[in-house]
């Protein structure tokens, strides 16, 4: 399988530049997920890879060979679209084998390939049906099957699950995870859903405003976000942010704000002192707050519980901290009453600091 490299990739529509010098390399057999909010440039990047959008500047390389001037059909790429794009008058077998028939592949080869892919995707019993007789999840599997039948080196997925309901999305995520274990190909997947990114990716590329903000494994990005945007985008519920002044007190560095005064761990305090930062944004994930009435005041938050959302084994509390909203995730059997002010211990390893001006992590 080829390695894919984007070198200083730029896309302009007239005078408007929407991608600003994207630099990215995708390794052989890697499942790469481009994730970000609407308008960040992730789908445009994917369409340029596929040859459906022209490159304004820069180059796309596959195994060090430039391909941006090649037609889509010459790039050895298969694409799965958001809207399935199936032929309604053809049955499943003919939809899946469409590209093979265009290439005048022998019928016995087509039949074998369709059978193999249909078994992999659980479509063997539906080969004679037409798309109108299938559910949304089954249609999406047919669209994936059509791409897999091509046996291309690289598969591109453009938000393939966004049209499905929540339950089907969960099922299809599991099927995609299984498929990537069985299909040793390059896979590049675009989504705005950070849960899809976290559960599927070997490597996540977070985009915002036409720039790559950070790339790495899901664990790296979750635990060590490089800036406030990445920290707030990845994780569900999202990270809490509290504006704070950094003040030295008896050798300790404390983050003080409206309704809280937290002593920072030594490593975090050292980084803040080194960069001479005096105003920062304190970041705490909801799962790093733990109900503890006896926690020390300088290692906890006193929160007024405003809303409690019961979601089975977990409850999500929406609380007030000096006028700022703070979300807490905890086990649902914990006794909580609305309107109570409770103390929640902050795990020291769960504290993040971001420069208030640049929003970069300290």
Coordinates of C-alpha atoms in Angstrom, one line a residue:
X1 CA 0.0 0.0 0.0
X2 CA 1.3 3.5 -0.8
X3 CA 2.3 6.2 1.7
X4 CA 0.4 9.4 1.1
X5 CA 1.9 12.8 1.6
X6 CA 0.3 16.2 1.4
X7 CA 2.9 18.9 0.9
X8 CA 1.9 22.6 1.6
X9 CA -1.6 21.9 0.2
X10 CA -3.6 25.0 -0.5
X11 CA -7.2 25.4 -1.8
X12 CA -8.7 28.7 -3.0
X13 CA -12.1 29.5 -4.2
X14 CA -11.5 32.8 -6.1
X15 CA -9.8 35.1 -3.6
X16 CA -10.9 33.1 -0.6
X17 CA -8.3 30.6 0.8
X18 CA -10.0 27.7 2.7
X19 CA -6.9 25.5 3.2
X20 CA -3.7 27.1 4.3
X21 CA -0.7 24.9 3.6
X22 CA -1.7 21.5 4.9
X23 CA 1.3 19.2 5.7
X24 CA 0.4 15.6 6.4
X25 CA 1.8 12.2 5.9
X26 CA -0.3 9.0 6.2
X27 CA 1.5 5.7 6.7
X28 CA 0.9 2.4 5.0
X29 CA -2.3 0.5 6.2
X30 CA -3.1 3.4 8.6
X31 CA -6.7 4.4 9.5
X32 CA -6.5 8.2 9.5
X33 CA -9.5 10.3 10.6
X34 CA -9.8 14.0 9.7
X35 CA -12.1 15.6 12.3
X36 CA -13.3 19.1 13.0
X37 CA -16.3 21.4 12.9
X38 CA -18.2 22.2 9.7
X39 CA -16.2 24.5 7.4
X40 CA -12.8 23.4 8.8
X41 CA -11.6 22.0 5.4
X42 CA -11.7 18.3 6.1
X43 CA -14.0 17.3 3.3
X44 CA -12.2 19.6 0.9
X45 CA -8.9 17.9 1.7
X46 CA -10.5 14.5 1.1
X47 CA -12.0 15.6 -2.2
X48 CA -8.6 16.9 -3.4
X49 CA -7.2 13.5 -2.6
X50 CA -9.9 11.9 -4.6
X51 CA -9.3 14.3 -7.5
X52 CA -12.8 15.8 -7.2
X53 CA -11.3 19.2 -6.3
X54 CA -8.3 20.8 -8.0
X55 CA -5.2 21.7 -6.0
X56 CA -4.5 25.5 -5.9
X57 CA -1.0 25.1 -4.5
X58 CA 1.2 22.4 -3.2
X59 CA 1.2 18.7 -4.1
X60 CA -0.2 15.3 -3.2
X61 CA 2.2 12.4 -3.3
X62 CA 1.5 8.6 -3.3
X63 CA 4.8 6.7 -2.8
X64 CA 6.6 10.0 -3.7
X65 CA 4.9 10.2 -7.0
X66 CA 2.9 13.5 -7.6
X67 CA -0.8 12.7 -8.4
X68 CA -2.6 16.1 -8.3
X69 CA -2.6 16.3 -12.1
X70 CA -4.0 12.8 -12.5
X71 CA -7.7 12.1 -13.2
X72 CA -9.7 10.4 -10.3
X73 CA -9.8 7.1 -12.2
X74 CA -6.0 7.0 -12.3
X75 CA -5.4 7.4 -8.6
X76 CA -6.2 3.9 -7.4
X77 CA -8.6 5.3 -4.9
X78 CA -12.2 4.3 -3.9
X79 CA -14.6 6.7 -2.2
X80 CA -17.7 6.2 0.0
X81 CA -20.0 9.2 0.0
X82 CA -22.2 10.6 2.6
X83 CA -25.4 10.1 0.6
X84 CA -24.7 6.4 -0.6
X85 CA -25.0 7.3 -4.3
X86 CA -26.4 3.9 -5.2
X87 CA -28.2 3.2 -8.6
X88 CA -31.8 2.6 -7.6
X89 CA -32.6 0.4 -10.7
X90 CA -29.7 -2.1 -9.9
X91 CA -29.8 -4.8 -7.3
X92 CA -27.1 -4.9 -4.6
X93 CA -24.9 -7.3 -6.5
X94 CA -24.9 -5.1 -9.6
X95 CA -24.3 -1.9 -7.5
X96 CA -21.3 -3.5 -5.8
X97 CA -19.8 -4.8 -9.1
X98 CA -20.4 -1.7 -11.1
X99 CA -16.7 -0.6 -11.3
X100 CA -15.6 -4.1 -12.1
X101 CA -18.1 -4.4 -15.0
X102 CA -16.8 -1.0 -16.4
X103 CA -13.3 -2.5 -16.4
X104 CA -14.7 -5.5 -18.3
X105 CA -13.5 -7.9 -15.5
X106 CA -14.4 -11.5 -16.3
X107 CA -17.8 -12.6 -14.8
X108 CA -16.3 -15.4 -12.7
X109 CA -13.9 -12.9 -11.0
X110 CA -16.8 -10.4 -10.4
X111 CA -18.9 -13.1 -8.8
X112 CA -16.1 -14.2 -6.5
X113 CA -15.3 -10.7 -5.4
X114 CA -18.9 -9.7 -4.8
X115 CA -19.4 -12.9 -2.7
X116 CA -16.3 -12.3 -0.6
X117 CA -17.2 -8.6 0.1
X118 CA -20.9 -9.4 0.8
X119 CA -19.9 -12.0 3.4
X120 CA -17.6 -9.6 5.0
X121 CA -20.3 -6.9 5.3
X122 CA -23.2 -9.2 6.1
X123 CA -25.0 -8.6 2.8
X124 CA -25.1 -12.1 1.4
X125 CA -28.9 -12.4 1.8
X126 CA -29.6 -9.1 0.1
X127 CA -27.7 -9.4 -3.2
X128 CA -30.9 -9.7 -5.2
X129 CA -32.6 -6.7 -3.5
X130 CA -32.7 -3.1 -4.8
X131 CA -31.6 -0.1 -2.7
X132 CA -35.2 0.9 -2.1
X133 CA -35.8 -2.4 -0.3
X134 CA -33.0 -1.9 2.2
X135 CA -32.6 0.0 5.5
X136 CA -30.2 3.0 5.8
X137 CA -27.5 0.9 7.4
X138 CA -27.8 -1.7 4.7
X139 CA -27.5 0.9 2.0
X140 CA -24.4 2.3 3.6
X141 CA -22.9 -1.2 3.7
X142 CA -23.6 -1.6 0.0
X143 CA -21.8 1.7 -0.7
X144 CA -18.8 0.4 1.3
X145 CA -19.1 -2.9 -0.6
X146 CA -18.9 -1.1 -3.9
X147 CA -15.7 0.6 -2.8
X148 CA -14.2 -2.6 -1.4
X149 CA -15.0 -4.6 -4.6
X150 CA -12.7 -2.2 -6.5
X151 CA -9.7 -3.5 -4.5
X152 CA -8.1 0.0 -4.6
X153 CA -5.0 0.8 -2.5
X154 CA -6.8 3.6 -0.6
X155 CA -10.3 4.1 0.6
X156 CA -11.8 7.5 1.4
X157 CA -14.9 7.9 3.6
X158 CA -16.8 11.2 3.5
X159 CA -18.9 11.3 6.7
X160 CA -20.5 7.9 5.8
X161 CA -22.6 7.6 9.0
X162 CA -24.0 11.1 9.3
X163 CA -27.3 10.2 7.7
X164 CA -28.0 7.3 10.2
X165 CA -29.8 7.5 13.5
X166 CA -27.9 7.2 16.8
X167 CA -28.4 3.4 17.2
X168 CA -27.4 2.6 13.6
X169 CA -24.3 4.8 13.9
X170 CA -23.2 2.8 16.9
X171 CA -23.7 -0.5 15.0
X172 CA -21.9 0.8 11.9
X173 CA -19.0 2.1 13.9
X174 CA -18.6 -1.4 15.3
X175 CA -18.8 -2.9 11.7
X176 CA -16.2 -0.4 10.4
X177 CA -13.9 -1.3 13.3
X178 CA -14.2 -4.9 12.4
X179 CA -13.8 -4.2 8.6
X180 CA -10.5 -2.3 9.2
X181 CA -9.1 -5.4 10.9
X182 CA -9.9 -7.5 7.9
X183 CA -9.0 -5.1 5.1
X184 CA -5.4 -4.1 5.1
X185 CA -5.7 -0.9 3.1
X186 CA -5.1 2.8 3.6
X187 CA -8.3 4.3 5.0
X188 CA -8.9 8.1 5.3
X189 CA -12.1 9.0 7.1
X190 CA -13.8 12.4 7.4
X191 CA -16.2 13.1 10.2
X192 CA -17.4 15.9 12.5
X193 CA -18.2 13.3 15.2
X194 CA -15.4 13.1 17.7
X195 CA -16.7 9.8 19.1
X196 CA -16.3 8.2 15.6
X197 CA -12.7 9.6 15.5
X198 CA -11.8 8.4 18.9
X199 CA -13.1 4.8 18.4
X200 CA -11.9 4.2 14.9
X201 CA -8.7 6.0 14.3
X202 CA -5.1 4.9 14.4
X203 CA -4.4 8.6 14.0
X204 CA -6.6 11.6 14.4
X205 CA -6.0 14.8 12.5
X206 CA -7.9 17.7 14.1
X207 CA -8.6 20.6 11.7
X208 CA -10.0 24.1 12.3
X209 CA -10.1 27.1 10.1
X210 CA -8.3 25.4 7.2
X211 CA -5.3 24.5 9.5
X212 CA -4.2 21.2 11.2
X213 CA -4.4 21.9 14.9
X214 CA -2.9 18.6 16.1
X215 CA -2.4 15.0 15.0
X216 CA -1.6 11.9 16.9
X217 CA -3.2 8.8 18.5
X218 CA -6.6 9.2 20.2
X219 CA -4.9 8.8 23.6
X220 CA -2.2 11.4 22.8
X221 CA -4.8 14.0 21.7
X222 CA -7.1 13.3 24.7
X223 CA -4.4 13.4 27.3
X224 CA -2.1 16.1 25.9
X225 CA -4.0 18.6 23.7
X226 CA -1.8 21.3 22.3
X227 CA -4.4 24.0 22.6
X228 CA -7.8 24.9 24.0
X229 CA -9.6 24.1 20.7
X230 CA -8.4 20.5 20.6
X231 CA -9.0 20.1 24.3
X232 CA -12.6 21.3 24.0
X233 CA -13.3 19.4 20.8
X234 CA -12.3 15.9 21.8
X235 CA -14.0 14.3 24.7
X236 CA -17.7 13.8 25.6
X237 CA -18.9 15.7 27.7
X238 CA -16.4 18.4 26.6
X239 CA -13.7 19.8 28.9
X240 CA -14.6 22.5 31.4
X241 CA -12.8 25.9 31.1
X242 CA -12.4 28.4 33.9
X243 CA -10.6 31.7 33.6
X244 CA -7.9 32.1 36.3
X245 CA -5.1 34.3 37.5
X246 CA -1.9 32.5 38.4
X247 CA -0.6 33.7 41.7
X248 CA 2.5 32.6 43.8
X249 CA 1.7 31.9 47.4
X250 CA 4.3 30.5 49.8
X251 CA 6.3 28.8 47.0
X252 CA 3.1 27.3 45.4
X253 CA 1.5 28.5 42.2
X254 CA -2.3 28.8 42.5
X255 CA -5.0 29.2 39.9
X256 CA -7.5 31.7 41.4
X257 CA -10.8 32.6 39.8
X258 CA -14.4 33.3 40.6
X259 CA -15.4 30.7 43.2
X260 CA -12.2 28.6 43.2
X261 CA -8.5 28.7 44.4
X262 CA -6.6 25.6 43.3
X263 CA -3.0 24.7 44.0
X264 CA -1.3 23.6 40.8
X265 CA 0.8 20.4 40.6
X266 CA 4.6 21.0 40.6
X267 CA 5.1 20.0 37.0
X268 CA 2.3 22.2 35.7
X269 CA 3.4 25.1 37.9
X270 CA 7.0 24.8 36.6
X271 CA 5.8 25.1 33.0
X272 CA 3.7 28.2 33.8
X273 CA 6.5 29.9 35.6
X274 CA 9.0 29.1 32.8
X275 CA 6.7 30.8 30.3
X276 CA 5.9 33.7 32.7
X277 CA 2.1 33.4 32.3
X278 CA 0.0 35.3 34.8
X279 CA -3.5 34.8 33.2
X280 CA -4.7 31.4 32.0
X281 CA -7.6 29.2 31.2
X282 CA -7.9 26.2 33.6
X283 CA -9.1 23.0 31.8
X284 CA -10.7 20.1 33.7
X285 CA -12.5 17.1 32.1
X286 CA -15.8 16.1 33.6
X287 CA -14.5 12.7 34.4
X288 CA -11.6 14.2 36.4
X289 CA -14.0 15.6 39.1
X290 CA -14.9 13.3 41.9
X291 CA -17.5 13.8 44.6
X292 CA -15.6 14.1 47.9
X293 CA -17.0 16.2 50.8
X294 CA -13.7 15.9 52.7
X295 CA -11.3 17.0 49.8
X296 CA -8.9 19.9 50.7
X297 CA -10.2 23.2 49.5
X298 CA -7.1 23.9 47.4
X299 CA -7.6 20.6 45.4
X300 CA -11.3 20.9 44.8
X301 CA -14.3 22.9 43.4
X302 CA -17.4 23.8 45.4
X303 CA -20.2 23.5 42.8
X304 CA -23.9 24.3 42.9
X305 CA -25.8 21.5 41.1
X306 CA -28.2 23.0 38.6
X307 CA -29.2 20.1 36.3
X308 CA -28.7 16.3 36.7
X309 CA -28.9 14.2 33.5
X310 CA -29.4 10.5 34.2
X311 CA -28.0 8.3 31.4
X312 CA -28.0 4.9 33.0
X313 CA -24.7 3.9 34.7
X314 CA -23.5 7.5 34.5
X315 CA -25.1 10.8 35.5
X316 CA -24.0 14.2 34.0
X317 CA -24.3 17.2 36.3
X318 CA -24.4 20.7 35.1
X319 CA -23.2 22.9 37.9
X320 CA -22.4 26.6 38.6
X321 CA -19.0 27.8 39.7
X322 CA -18.9 31.5 40.3
X323 CA -21.1 32.1 37.3
X324 CA -19.3 29.7 35.0
X325 CA -20.9 26.4 33.9
X326 CA -19.1 23.2 35.0
X327 CA -20.0 19.7 33.8
X328 CA -19.3 16.7 36.1
X329 CA -19.5 13.0 35.1
X330 CA -20.0 10.5 37.9
X331 CA -21.7 7.2 38.7
X332 CA -25.5 7.5 38.8
X333 CA -25.9 5.9 42.2
X334 CA -24.1 8.9 43.8
X335 CA -26.8 10.7 45.9
X336 CA -27.2 14.2 44.4
X337 CA -30.0 16.7 44.9
X338 CA -30.6 19.8 42.7
X339 CA -29.7 23.1 44.3
X340 CA -27.1 21.5 46.6
X341 CA -23.6 23.0 46.8
X342 CA -21.2 20.0 46.8
X343 CA -17.4 19.6 46.9
X344 CA -15.7 17.8 44.0
X345 CA -12.0 16.8 44.2
X346 CA -9.9 17.6 41.1
X347 CA -7.5 14.9 40.0
X348 CA -4.1 16.6 39.8
X349 CA -3.2 14.7 36.6
X350 CA -6.5 16.0 35.0
X351 CA -5.6 19.7 35.3
X352 CA -4.7 21.5 32.0
X353 CA -3.6 25.1 31.6
X354 CA -3.9 27.2 28.5
X355 CA -2.4 30.6 27.8
X356 CA -5.3 33.1 27.9
X357 CA -3.9 35.1 24.9
X358 CA -2.7 32.4 22.5
X359 CA -4.9 29.5 23.8
X360 CA -1.9 27.1 23.6
X361 CA -1.3 24.5 26.3
X362 CA 1.3 25.2 28.9

